[in-house]
Structures are given as C-alpha cells and as structure tokens.
CSV table of C-alpha atoms and ligand atoms in Angstrom, one decimal:
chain,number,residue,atom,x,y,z
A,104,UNK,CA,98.5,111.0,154.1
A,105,UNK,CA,97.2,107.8,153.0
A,106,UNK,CA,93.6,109.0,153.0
A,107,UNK,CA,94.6,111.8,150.5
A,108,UNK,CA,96.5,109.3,148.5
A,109,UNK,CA,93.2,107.1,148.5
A,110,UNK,CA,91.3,110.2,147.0
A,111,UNK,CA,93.7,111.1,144.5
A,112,UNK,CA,94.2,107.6,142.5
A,113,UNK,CA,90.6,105.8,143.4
A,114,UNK,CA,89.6,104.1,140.5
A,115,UNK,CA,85.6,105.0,138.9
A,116,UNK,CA,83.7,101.8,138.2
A,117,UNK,CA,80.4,101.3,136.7
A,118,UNK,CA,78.3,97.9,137.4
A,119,UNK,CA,75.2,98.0,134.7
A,120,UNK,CA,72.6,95.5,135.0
A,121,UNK,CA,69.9,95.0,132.7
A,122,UNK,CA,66.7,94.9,134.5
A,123,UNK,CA,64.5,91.4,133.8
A,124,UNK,CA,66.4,91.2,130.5
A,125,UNK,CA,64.9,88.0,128.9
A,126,UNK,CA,61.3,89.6,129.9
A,127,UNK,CA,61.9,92.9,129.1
A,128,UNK,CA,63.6,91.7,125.1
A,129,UNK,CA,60.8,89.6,124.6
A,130,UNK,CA,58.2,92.7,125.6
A,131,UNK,CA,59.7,94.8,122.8
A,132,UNK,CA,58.1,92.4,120.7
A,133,UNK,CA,55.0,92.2,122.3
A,134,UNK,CA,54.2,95.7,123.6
A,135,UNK,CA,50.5,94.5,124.1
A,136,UNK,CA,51.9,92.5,126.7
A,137,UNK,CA,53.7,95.4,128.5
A,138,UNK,CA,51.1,95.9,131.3
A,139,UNK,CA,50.1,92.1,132.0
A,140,UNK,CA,52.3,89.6,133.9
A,141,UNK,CA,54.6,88.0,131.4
A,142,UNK,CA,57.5,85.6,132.8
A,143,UNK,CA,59.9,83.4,130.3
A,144,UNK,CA,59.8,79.8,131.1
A,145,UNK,CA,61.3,76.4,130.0
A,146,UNK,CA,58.6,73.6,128.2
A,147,UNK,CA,55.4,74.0,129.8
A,148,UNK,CA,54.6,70.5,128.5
A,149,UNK,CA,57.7,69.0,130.5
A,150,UNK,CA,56.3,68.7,133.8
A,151,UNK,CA,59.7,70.4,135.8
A,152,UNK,CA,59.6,73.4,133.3
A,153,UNK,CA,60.8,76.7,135.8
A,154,UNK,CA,60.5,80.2,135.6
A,155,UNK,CA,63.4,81.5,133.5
A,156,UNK,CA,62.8,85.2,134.2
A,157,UNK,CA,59.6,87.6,134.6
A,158,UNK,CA,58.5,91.2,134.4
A,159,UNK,CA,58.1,93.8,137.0
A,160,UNK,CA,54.2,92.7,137.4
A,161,UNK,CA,54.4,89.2,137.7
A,162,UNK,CA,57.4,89.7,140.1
A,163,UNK,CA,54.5,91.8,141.9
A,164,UNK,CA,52.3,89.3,142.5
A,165,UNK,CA,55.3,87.5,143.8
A,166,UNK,CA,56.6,85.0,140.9
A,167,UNK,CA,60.2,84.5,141.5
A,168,UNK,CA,62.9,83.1,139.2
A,169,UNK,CA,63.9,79.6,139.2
A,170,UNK,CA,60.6,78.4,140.6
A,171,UNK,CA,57.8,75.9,138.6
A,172,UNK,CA,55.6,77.2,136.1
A,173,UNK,CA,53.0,75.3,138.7
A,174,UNK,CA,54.1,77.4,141.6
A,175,UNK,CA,54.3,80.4,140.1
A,176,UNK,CA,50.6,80.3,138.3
A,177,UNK,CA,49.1,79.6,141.6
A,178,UNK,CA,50.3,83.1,142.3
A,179,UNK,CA,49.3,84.0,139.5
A,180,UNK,CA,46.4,82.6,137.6
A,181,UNK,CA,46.7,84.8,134.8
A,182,UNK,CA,50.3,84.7,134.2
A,183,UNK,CA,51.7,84.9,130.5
A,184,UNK,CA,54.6,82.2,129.7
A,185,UNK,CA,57.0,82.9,126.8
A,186,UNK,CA,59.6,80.9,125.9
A,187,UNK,CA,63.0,82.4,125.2
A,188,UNK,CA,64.9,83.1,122.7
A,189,UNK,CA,68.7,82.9,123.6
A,190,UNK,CA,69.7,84.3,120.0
A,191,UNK,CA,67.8,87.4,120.5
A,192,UNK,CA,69.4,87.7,123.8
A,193,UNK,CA,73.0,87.6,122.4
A,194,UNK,CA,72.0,90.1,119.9
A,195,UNK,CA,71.0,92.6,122.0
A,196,UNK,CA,73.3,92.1,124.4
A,197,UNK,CA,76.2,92.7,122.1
A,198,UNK,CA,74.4,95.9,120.9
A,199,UNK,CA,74.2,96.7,124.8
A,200,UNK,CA,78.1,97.0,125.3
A,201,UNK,CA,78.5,98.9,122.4
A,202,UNK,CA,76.8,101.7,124.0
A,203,UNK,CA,78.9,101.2,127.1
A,204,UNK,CA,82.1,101.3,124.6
A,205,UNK,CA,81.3,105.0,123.4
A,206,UNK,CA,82.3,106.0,127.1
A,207,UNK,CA,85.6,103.8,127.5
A,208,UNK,CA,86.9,100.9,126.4
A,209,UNK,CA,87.2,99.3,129.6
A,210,UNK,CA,84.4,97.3,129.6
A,211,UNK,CA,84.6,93.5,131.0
A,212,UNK,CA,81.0,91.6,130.7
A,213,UNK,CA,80.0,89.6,133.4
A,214,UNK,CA,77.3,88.1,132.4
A,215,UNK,CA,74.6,88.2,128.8
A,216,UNK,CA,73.0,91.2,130.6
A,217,UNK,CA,75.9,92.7,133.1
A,218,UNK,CA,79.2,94.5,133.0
A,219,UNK,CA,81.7,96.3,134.9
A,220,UNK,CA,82.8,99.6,133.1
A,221,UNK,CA,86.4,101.9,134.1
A,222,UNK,CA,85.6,105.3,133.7
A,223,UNK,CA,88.4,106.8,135.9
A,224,UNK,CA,89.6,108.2,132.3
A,225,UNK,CA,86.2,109.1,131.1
A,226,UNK,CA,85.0,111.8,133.4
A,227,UNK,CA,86.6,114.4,131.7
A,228,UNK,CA,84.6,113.8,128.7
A,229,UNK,CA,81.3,112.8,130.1
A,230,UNK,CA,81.4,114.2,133.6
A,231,UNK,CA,81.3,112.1,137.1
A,232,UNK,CA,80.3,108.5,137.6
A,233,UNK,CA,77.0,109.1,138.5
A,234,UNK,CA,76.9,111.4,135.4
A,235,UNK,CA,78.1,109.0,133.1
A,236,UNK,CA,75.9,106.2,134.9
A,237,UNK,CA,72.4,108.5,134.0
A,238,UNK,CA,73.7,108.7,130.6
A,239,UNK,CA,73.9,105.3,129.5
A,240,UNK,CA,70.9,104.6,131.6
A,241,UNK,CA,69.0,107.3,129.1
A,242,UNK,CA,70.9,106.4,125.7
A,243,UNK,CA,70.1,102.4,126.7
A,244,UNK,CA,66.2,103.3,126.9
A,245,UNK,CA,66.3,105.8,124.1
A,246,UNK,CA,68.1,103.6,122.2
A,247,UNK,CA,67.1,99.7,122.7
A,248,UNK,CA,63.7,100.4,124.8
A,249,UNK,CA,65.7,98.6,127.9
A,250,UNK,CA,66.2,100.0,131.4
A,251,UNK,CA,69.0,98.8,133.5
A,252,UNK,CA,70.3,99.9,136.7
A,253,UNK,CA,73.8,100.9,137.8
A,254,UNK,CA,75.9,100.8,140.7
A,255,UNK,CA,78.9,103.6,140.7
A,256,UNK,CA,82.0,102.7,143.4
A,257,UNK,CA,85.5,102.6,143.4
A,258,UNK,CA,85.8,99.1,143.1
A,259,UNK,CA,84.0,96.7,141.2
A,260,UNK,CA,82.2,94.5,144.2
A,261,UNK,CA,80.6,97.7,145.6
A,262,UNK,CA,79.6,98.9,142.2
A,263,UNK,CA,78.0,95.7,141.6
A,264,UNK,CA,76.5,96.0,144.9
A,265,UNK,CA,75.2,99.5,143.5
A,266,UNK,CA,73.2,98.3,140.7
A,267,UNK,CA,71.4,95.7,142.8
A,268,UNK,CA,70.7,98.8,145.5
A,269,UNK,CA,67.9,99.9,143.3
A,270,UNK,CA,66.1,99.0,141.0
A,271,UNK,CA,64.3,98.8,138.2
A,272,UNK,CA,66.1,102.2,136.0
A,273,UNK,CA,68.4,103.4,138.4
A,274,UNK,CA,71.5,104.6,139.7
A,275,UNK,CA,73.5,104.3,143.0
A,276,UNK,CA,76.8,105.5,144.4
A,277,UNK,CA,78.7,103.9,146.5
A,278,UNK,CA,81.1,106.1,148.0
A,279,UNK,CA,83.7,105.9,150.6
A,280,UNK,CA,81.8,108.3,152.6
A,281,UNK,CA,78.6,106.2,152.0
A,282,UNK,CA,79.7,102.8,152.1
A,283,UNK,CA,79.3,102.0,156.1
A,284,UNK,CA,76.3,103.6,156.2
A,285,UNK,CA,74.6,101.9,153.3
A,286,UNK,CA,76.4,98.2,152.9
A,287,UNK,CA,77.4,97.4,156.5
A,288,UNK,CA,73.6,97.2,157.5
A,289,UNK,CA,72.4,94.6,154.7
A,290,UNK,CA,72.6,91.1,155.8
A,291,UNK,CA,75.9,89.1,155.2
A,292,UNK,CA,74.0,87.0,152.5
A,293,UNK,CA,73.6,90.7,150.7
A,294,UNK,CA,77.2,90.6,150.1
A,295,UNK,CA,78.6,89.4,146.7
A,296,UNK,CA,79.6,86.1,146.8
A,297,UNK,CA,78.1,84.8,150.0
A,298,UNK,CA,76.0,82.0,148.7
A,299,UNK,CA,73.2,80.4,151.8
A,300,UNK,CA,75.9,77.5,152.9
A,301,UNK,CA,78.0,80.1,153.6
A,302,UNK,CA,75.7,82.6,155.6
A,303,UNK,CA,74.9,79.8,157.8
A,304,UNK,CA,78.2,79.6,158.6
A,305,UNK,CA,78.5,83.2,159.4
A,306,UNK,CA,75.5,83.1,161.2
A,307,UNK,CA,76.7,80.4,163.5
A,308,UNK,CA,79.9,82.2,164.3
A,309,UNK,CA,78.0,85.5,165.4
A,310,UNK,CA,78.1,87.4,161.9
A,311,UNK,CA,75.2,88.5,160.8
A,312,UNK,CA,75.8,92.1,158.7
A,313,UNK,CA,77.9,92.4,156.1
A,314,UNK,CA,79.1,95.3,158.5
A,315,UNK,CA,79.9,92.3,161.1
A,316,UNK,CA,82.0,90.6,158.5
A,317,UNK,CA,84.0,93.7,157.8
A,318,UNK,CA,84.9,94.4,161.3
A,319,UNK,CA,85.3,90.1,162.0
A,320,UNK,CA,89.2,89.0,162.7
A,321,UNK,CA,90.6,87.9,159.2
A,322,UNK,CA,92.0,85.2,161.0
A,323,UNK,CA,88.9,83.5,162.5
A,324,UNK,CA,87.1,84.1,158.7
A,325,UNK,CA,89.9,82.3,157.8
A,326,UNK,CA,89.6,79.7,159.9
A,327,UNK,CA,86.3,79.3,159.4
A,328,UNK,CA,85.9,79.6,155.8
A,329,UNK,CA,89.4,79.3,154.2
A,330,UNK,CA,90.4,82.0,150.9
A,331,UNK,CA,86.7,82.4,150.8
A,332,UNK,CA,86.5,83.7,154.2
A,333,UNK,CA,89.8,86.7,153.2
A,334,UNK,CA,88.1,86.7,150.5
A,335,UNK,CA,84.7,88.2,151.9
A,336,UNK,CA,86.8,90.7,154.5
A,337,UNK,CA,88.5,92.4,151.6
A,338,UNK,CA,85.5,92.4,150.0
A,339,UNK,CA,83.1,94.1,153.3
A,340,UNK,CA,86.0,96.5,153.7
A,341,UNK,CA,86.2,97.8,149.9
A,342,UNK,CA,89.2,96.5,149.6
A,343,UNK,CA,88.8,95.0,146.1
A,344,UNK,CA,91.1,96.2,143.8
A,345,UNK,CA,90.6,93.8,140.9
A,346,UNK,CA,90.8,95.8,137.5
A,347,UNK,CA,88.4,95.9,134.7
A,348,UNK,CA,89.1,94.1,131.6
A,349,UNK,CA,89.6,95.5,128.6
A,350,UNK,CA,86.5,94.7,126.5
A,351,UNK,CA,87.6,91.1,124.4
A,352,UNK,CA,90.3,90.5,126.9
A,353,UNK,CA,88.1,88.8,128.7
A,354,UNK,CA,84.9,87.4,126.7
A,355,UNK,CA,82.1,85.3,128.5
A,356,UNK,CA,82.7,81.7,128.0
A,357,UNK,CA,80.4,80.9,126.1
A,358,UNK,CA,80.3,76.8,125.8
A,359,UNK,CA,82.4,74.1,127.9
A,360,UNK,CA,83.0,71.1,126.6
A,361,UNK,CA,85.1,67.7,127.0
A,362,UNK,CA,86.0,65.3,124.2
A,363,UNK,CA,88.4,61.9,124.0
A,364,UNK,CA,89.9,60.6,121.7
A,365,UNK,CA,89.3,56.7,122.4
A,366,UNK,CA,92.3,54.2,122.7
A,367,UNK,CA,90.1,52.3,120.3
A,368,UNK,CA,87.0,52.4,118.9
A,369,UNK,CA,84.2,51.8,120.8
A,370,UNK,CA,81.4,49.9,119.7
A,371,UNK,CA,79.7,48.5,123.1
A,372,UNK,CA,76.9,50.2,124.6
A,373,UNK,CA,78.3,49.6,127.9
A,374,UNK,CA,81.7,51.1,126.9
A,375,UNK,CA,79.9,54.3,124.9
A,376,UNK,CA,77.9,54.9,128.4
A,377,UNK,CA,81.1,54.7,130.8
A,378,UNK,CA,82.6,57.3,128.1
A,379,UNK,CA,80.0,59.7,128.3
A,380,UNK,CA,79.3,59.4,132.4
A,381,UNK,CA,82.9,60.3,132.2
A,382,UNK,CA,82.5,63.6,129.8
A,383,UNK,CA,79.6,64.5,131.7
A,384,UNK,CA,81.3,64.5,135.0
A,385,UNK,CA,83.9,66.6,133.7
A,386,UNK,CA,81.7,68.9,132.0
A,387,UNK,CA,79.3,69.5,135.2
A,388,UNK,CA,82.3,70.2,136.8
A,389,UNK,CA,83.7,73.2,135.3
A,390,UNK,CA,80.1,74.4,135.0
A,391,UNK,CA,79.9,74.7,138.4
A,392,UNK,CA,83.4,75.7,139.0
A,393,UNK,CA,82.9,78.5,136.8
A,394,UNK,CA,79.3,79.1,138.4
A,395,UNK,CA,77.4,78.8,134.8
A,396,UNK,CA,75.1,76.1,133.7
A,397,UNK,CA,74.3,74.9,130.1
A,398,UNK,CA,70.4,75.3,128.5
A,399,UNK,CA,71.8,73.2,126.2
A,400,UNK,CA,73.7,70.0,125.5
A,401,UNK,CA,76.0,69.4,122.6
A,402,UNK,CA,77.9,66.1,121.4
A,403,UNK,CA,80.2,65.5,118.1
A,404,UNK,CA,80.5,62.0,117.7
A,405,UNK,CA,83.4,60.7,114.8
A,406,UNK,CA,83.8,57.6,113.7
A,407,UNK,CA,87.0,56.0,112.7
A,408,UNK,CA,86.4,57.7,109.1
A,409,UNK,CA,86.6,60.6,110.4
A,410,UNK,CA,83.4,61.8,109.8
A,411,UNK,CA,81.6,63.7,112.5
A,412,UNK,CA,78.1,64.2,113.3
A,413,UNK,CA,76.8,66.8,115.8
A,414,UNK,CA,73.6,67.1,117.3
A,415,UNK,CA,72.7,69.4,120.1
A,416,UNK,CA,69.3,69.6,122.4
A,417,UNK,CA,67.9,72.1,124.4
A,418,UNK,CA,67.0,71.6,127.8
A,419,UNK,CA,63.8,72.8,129.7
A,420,UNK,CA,65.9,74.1,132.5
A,421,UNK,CA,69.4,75.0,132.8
A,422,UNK,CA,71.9,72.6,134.8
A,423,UNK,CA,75.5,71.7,135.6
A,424,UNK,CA,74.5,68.2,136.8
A,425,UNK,CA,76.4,65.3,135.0
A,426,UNK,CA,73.0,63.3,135.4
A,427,UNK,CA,71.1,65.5,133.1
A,428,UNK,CA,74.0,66.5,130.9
A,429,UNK,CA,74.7,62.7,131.0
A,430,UNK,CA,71.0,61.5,130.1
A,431,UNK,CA,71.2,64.6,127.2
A,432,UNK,CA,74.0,63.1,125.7
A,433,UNK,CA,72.8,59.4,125.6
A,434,UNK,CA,69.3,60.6,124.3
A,435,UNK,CA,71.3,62.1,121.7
A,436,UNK,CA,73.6,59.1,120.7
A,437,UNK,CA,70.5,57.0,120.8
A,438,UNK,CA,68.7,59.2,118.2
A,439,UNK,CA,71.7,59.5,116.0
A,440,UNK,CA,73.9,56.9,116.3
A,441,UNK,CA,71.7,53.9,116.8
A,442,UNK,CA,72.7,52.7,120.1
A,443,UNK,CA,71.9,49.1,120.9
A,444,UNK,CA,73.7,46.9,122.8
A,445,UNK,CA,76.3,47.4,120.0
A,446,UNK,CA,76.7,50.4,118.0
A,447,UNK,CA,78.7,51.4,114.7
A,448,UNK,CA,82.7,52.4,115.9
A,449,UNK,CA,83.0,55.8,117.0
A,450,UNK,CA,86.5,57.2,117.4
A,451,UNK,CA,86.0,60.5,118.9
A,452,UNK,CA,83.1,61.4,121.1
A,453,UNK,CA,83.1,65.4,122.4
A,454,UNK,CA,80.1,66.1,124.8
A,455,UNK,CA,79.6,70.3,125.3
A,456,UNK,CA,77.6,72.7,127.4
A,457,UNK,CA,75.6,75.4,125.1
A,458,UNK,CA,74.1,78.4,125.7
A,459,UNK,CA,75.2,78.9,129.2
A,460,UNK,CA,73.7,81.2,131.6
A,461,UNK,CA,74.8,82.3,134.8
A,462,UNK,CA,74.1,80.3,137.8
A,463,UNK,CA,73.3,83.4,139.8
A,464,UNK,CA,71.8,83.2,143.6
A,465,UNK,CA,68.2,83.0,142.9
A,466,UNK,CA,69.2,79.5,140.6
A,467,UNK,CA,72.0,78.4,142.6
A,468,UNK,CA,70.3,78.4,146.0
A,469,UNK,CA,66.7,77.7,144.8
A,470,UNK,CA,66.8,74.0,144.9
A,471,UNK,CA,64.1,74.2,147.8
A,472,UNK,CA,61.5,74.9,144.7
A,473,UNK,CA,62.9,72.7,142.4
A,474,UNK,CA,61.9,68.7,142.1
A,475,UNK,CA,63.4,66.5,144.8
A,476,UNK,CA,65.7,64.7,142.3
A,477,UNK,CA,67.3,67.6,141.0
A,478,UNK,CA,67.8,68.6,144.3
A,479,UNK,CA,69.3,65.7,145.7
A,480,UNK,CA,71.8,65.1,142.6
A,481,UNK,CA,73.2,68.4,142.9
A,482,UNK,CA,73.8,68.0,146.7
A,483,UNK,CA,75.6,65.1,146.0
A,484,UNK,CA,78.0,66.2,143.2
A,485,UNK,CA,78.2,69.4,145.2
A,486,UNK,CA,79.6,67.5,148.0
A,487,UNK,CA,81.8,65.6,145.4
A,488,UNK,CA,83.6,68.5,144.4
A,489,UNK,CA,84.2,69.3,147.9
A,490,UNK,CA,85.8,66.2,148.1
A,491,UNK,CA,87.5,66.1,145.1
A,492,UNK,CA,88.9,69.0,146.3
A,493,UNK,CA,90.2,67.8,149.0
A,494,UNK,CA,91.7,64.4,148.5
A,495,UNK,CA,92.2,65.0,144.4
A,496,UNK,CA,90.5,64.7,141.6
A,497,UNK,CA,90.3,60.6,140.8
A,498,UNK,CA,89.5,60.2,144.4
A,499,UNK,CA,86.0,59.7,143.7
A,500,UNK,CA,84.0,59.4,140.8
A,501,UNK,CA,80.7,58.0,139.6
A,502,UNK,CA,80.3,53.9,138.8
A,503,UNK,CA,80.7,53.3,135.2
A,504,UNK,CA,76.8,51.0,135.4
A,505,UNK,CA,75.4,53.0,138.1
A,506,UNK,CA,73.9,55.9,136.5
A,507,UNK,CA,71.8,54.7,134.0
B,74,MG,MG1,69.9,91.7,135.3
C-alpha cells in the first residue's frame, strides 16, 4: 500500500551541473585553446595564487581545483592560466536557467553553474526525466556551446548525486529501483554533505559506505554527530523530501555584508582597526555558515557628512577568513581614507563580501595544498564557530590589537 502510494506521488527532480564552467566560458572565447590544458587561476604574480577551475585535459594530467599554480604546473609544464571573469560568468549563467525555465518554472539555483529543476508537472509536455534531462543537455550545447551533466531522482540529494555520477555531458537516473545498487557502494564521503571531519568520524564508528550510513541506528548517528548525523540517514535512505524553489523565490546570495553605525565618530587608527576586526569577524562568519566565500572585498566608509565612499578589491583567492577579509578592508581604508595614526571622522563603516562562490568540497577541504597560514587561520576560526556555537556568540572573539 505504501509502496504504491510512493509510485503514484514521487516527485521528478533534475540536478544540472555545468561541467568546468569558468574553463569551459572562457574556451568559447578562445577556441584555439580547446585542445591544450587551460585552467583559470587567481594572480600568477601573487605568490599563493590557486587553481580556480580547469578543463577536461589539464584535469588529465591531474591538475585539481584549489591547488597552486606552482603545484599544478609541475604537473603540467605546459599548462595555460586564464584569469576569470566573474561577469561573464553571471551572464551566462543567467542565460543557463532560462533554458531550464522553458521546461518548468520550478527551478531553484544552487550555485553560479548548478540547479535543482521540478519536472513532476513537465513530463507530459516533454516526456520522462531522463527525457527532459537529454534535452536540456542538447539545447544547452546547441545553444551556449556548454555541456553539463544531470542527475534525475525523486528527490533533490539523489539527483544531485546523479549529475556528479557521470560526467562530463551526461545524464543519470537515480531510481528507487537503482538507488541501493548504485549509491550505497560509494564511500560515505561520496554522500552530499559529508565534509572529511565528518567521514572520519564515520569511519571511527565502523561506517564506511554511504550504504553503512543508511542502514546505521539513527540514534547512534545522532549521538555521534547531532542534526547532522539525522540529517545524513534521511539523506542515505532517500528520504529527502525538501521542495524545489520556485525560480526568484530563492535567488543565490549574492554579497554578505556588515556595517555599524558608530556611537561616535571614529577618528583613531586603533579604534577604526577594532571596528573593522569586528565586521570582518562577522562577515567570515556567515560566509562560512552559508558555505560561500567572497573573491572580493567591499567597504563603504561615510563620514559624519554623510558622504560615502566605496571601494572594493579583488582577491587572488576566495576566502571566508576574517584575517584576509580583515587585512582587505584596512588595505582599502589605508588607500582611501588616509589612515594614520589619526584619520578624518567616519560615521558609518560597512565591510561586504563580493562575488561569492561556493565553498564546495574540493575548496573547503583542500587546505592540505594551500599555504600553511591560510590553513592554520581557518582551523582556528573553524574551531571558533564551533565554540561560539556552543557557549554563544560573545563567548569568544578576536583581541581588538592582536590581529594586525
Ligand atoms: Mg559544475
């Protein structure tokens, strides 16, 4: 009875995923580039500049995301660096979902170069959700000149799971005849949400498959993991029933940002930096509770005449550390705003996070490439959040002098 009811009212959910997007835009550009290895990158001058993204060929010879230019050239001699172009990005990404809007208008973006598509409503039109899934696959490359894969499920964690099954320029079902036999195999750090902290864990307790996790007692992943650890079960079980957004219901946020007005204006250095350390930390924080990081850095600075300057930067890698958005925004008041040990009165200082990318897996848990620095910083602030989880959010903080 409830197996019929299941086949009756399961929902039809696309995941599309653009495949190397930053790479493959910039290629379209450059088609005498097409067959040589080509990767995006941030400032080859700056000497921490990373590998922002890369075609199929230099992902042949073994270049992955998120490590150093250095690294990834001594895989690759003749690698080509680009650097991107975040505008272009936008552009054809918006173009992207208004393919995916001819079929329904159920579309929820994930990400610049992902999003989950309803077609439960659609198939009548355009045929099943593998049918649908080859057509925007084909009208995408006949269209744009960009391949993407697709993941087809009744819910939107397996579909997701789907368009990461193959790839580049395909499409996967996951069915509920298939799912066992396909997703309970992969490794528990396969599954969506399971960052490398947390497959540890798993691992320690016995779980290695996402299969194991599926058929682990709730309780004990509760136990061991909290939410996150229900969370996961529902998730290795297919039991995900979160809808798909209606497209502009739920936009991509797109910059985060933090501004005070001050009690009084500030004209000490020493006052201006406590300000902004404070901003920052805020700032970093929702980055990384909404698991994005900034490329850029933007700060609005008024003065007590109300009139505003704003200056942004680009940085050479992406971040959600309130060191580097911190040391962004000083550079930035320095330049503009003339700050010596005293500085002209400003009223109002705003510091935001631009251009914001996703911090996916490969960036997230890729620390081991980056420099030592970066990697202790975000260990620490990770482990602040923890704590400011914990015991609330003034319970620690960093020392107004100490961050310089
Ligand atoms: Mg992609």
């Amino acid at each position: 009875m409830f197996l019929s009811y299941n086949l009756v009212m399961d929902r039809v959910i696309l995941h599309c995923d653009m495949n190397n997007f930053y790479a493959s835009v910039e290629l379209l550009e450059h088609p005498e580039l097409k067959d040589l290895p080509v990767a995006i990158s941030g400032s080859q001058e700056a000497r921490h500049g990373i590998i922002l993204a890369k075609n199929q060929i230099a992902k042949s010879y073994g270049v992955v995301t998120a490590e150093t230019i250095w690294q990834a050239k001594r895989k690759c001699p003749e690698l080509i660096l680009l650097p991107p172009h975040h505008e272009k990005y936008s552009h054809f990404s918006k173009k992207i979902n208004e393919i995916y809007l001819r079929y329904t208008d159920l579309v929820e973006p994930f990400s610049i170069d992902e999003s989950w598509l309803d077609v439960t409503g659609s198939r009548r039109l355009f045929g099943s959700g593998k049918e649908i899934a080859d057509s925007i696959r084909e009208t995408v490359y006949r269209e744009l000149g960009l391949t993407l894969s697709a993941g087809v499920s009744f819910n939107k964690i397996f579909a997701k799971m789907g368009s990461e099954y193959k790839k580049p320029f395909a499409a996967t079902e996951i069915s509920r005849e298939n799912y066992k036999e396909i997703l309970w195999p992969m490794a528990a750090r396969e599954l969506f949400f399971v960052g490398r902290a947390t497959a540890e864990k798993l691992n320690s307790l016995g779980i290695y498959t996402i299969g194991d996790i599926a058929n682990s007692r709730e309780d004990a992943l509760y136990t061991a993991l909290g939410k996150h650890g229900i969370q996961l079960f529902k998730y290795a079980n297919g039991l995900d029933d979160s809808p798909v957004c209606k497209f502009g219901e739920r936009e991509p946020i797109k910059s985060i940002g933090n501004g005070w007005t001050l009690p009084h204006n500030l004209t000490e250095r020493d006052e201006v930096l406590s300000a902004v350390t404070s901003l920052s930390e805020t700032v970093a924080a929702r980055l990384r509770k909404h698991q994005l990081k900034a490329f850029g850095i933007k700060v609005d600075i008024k003065d007590p005449n109300f009139v505003t300057i704003s200056r942004q930067k680009q940085l050479d890698n992406p971040t959600n550390l309130t060191l580097t958005i911190k040391k962004a925004a000083i550079e930035l008041i320095e330049a503009q705003w003339g700050l010596k040990d005293t500085c002209r009165p400003i009223r109002l200082i705003t510091i935001t996070g631009i251009n914001l990318v996703p911090e996916d897996e490969e960036f997230q848990f890729s620390f081991f490439h980056s420099d030592k620095d970066e990697k202790s910083n975000e260990t620490m602030e990770r482990t602040m959040d923890q704590i400011r989880k914990k015991f609330g959010k003034n319970s620690i903080s960093f020392g107004k002098s100490s961050l310089r």
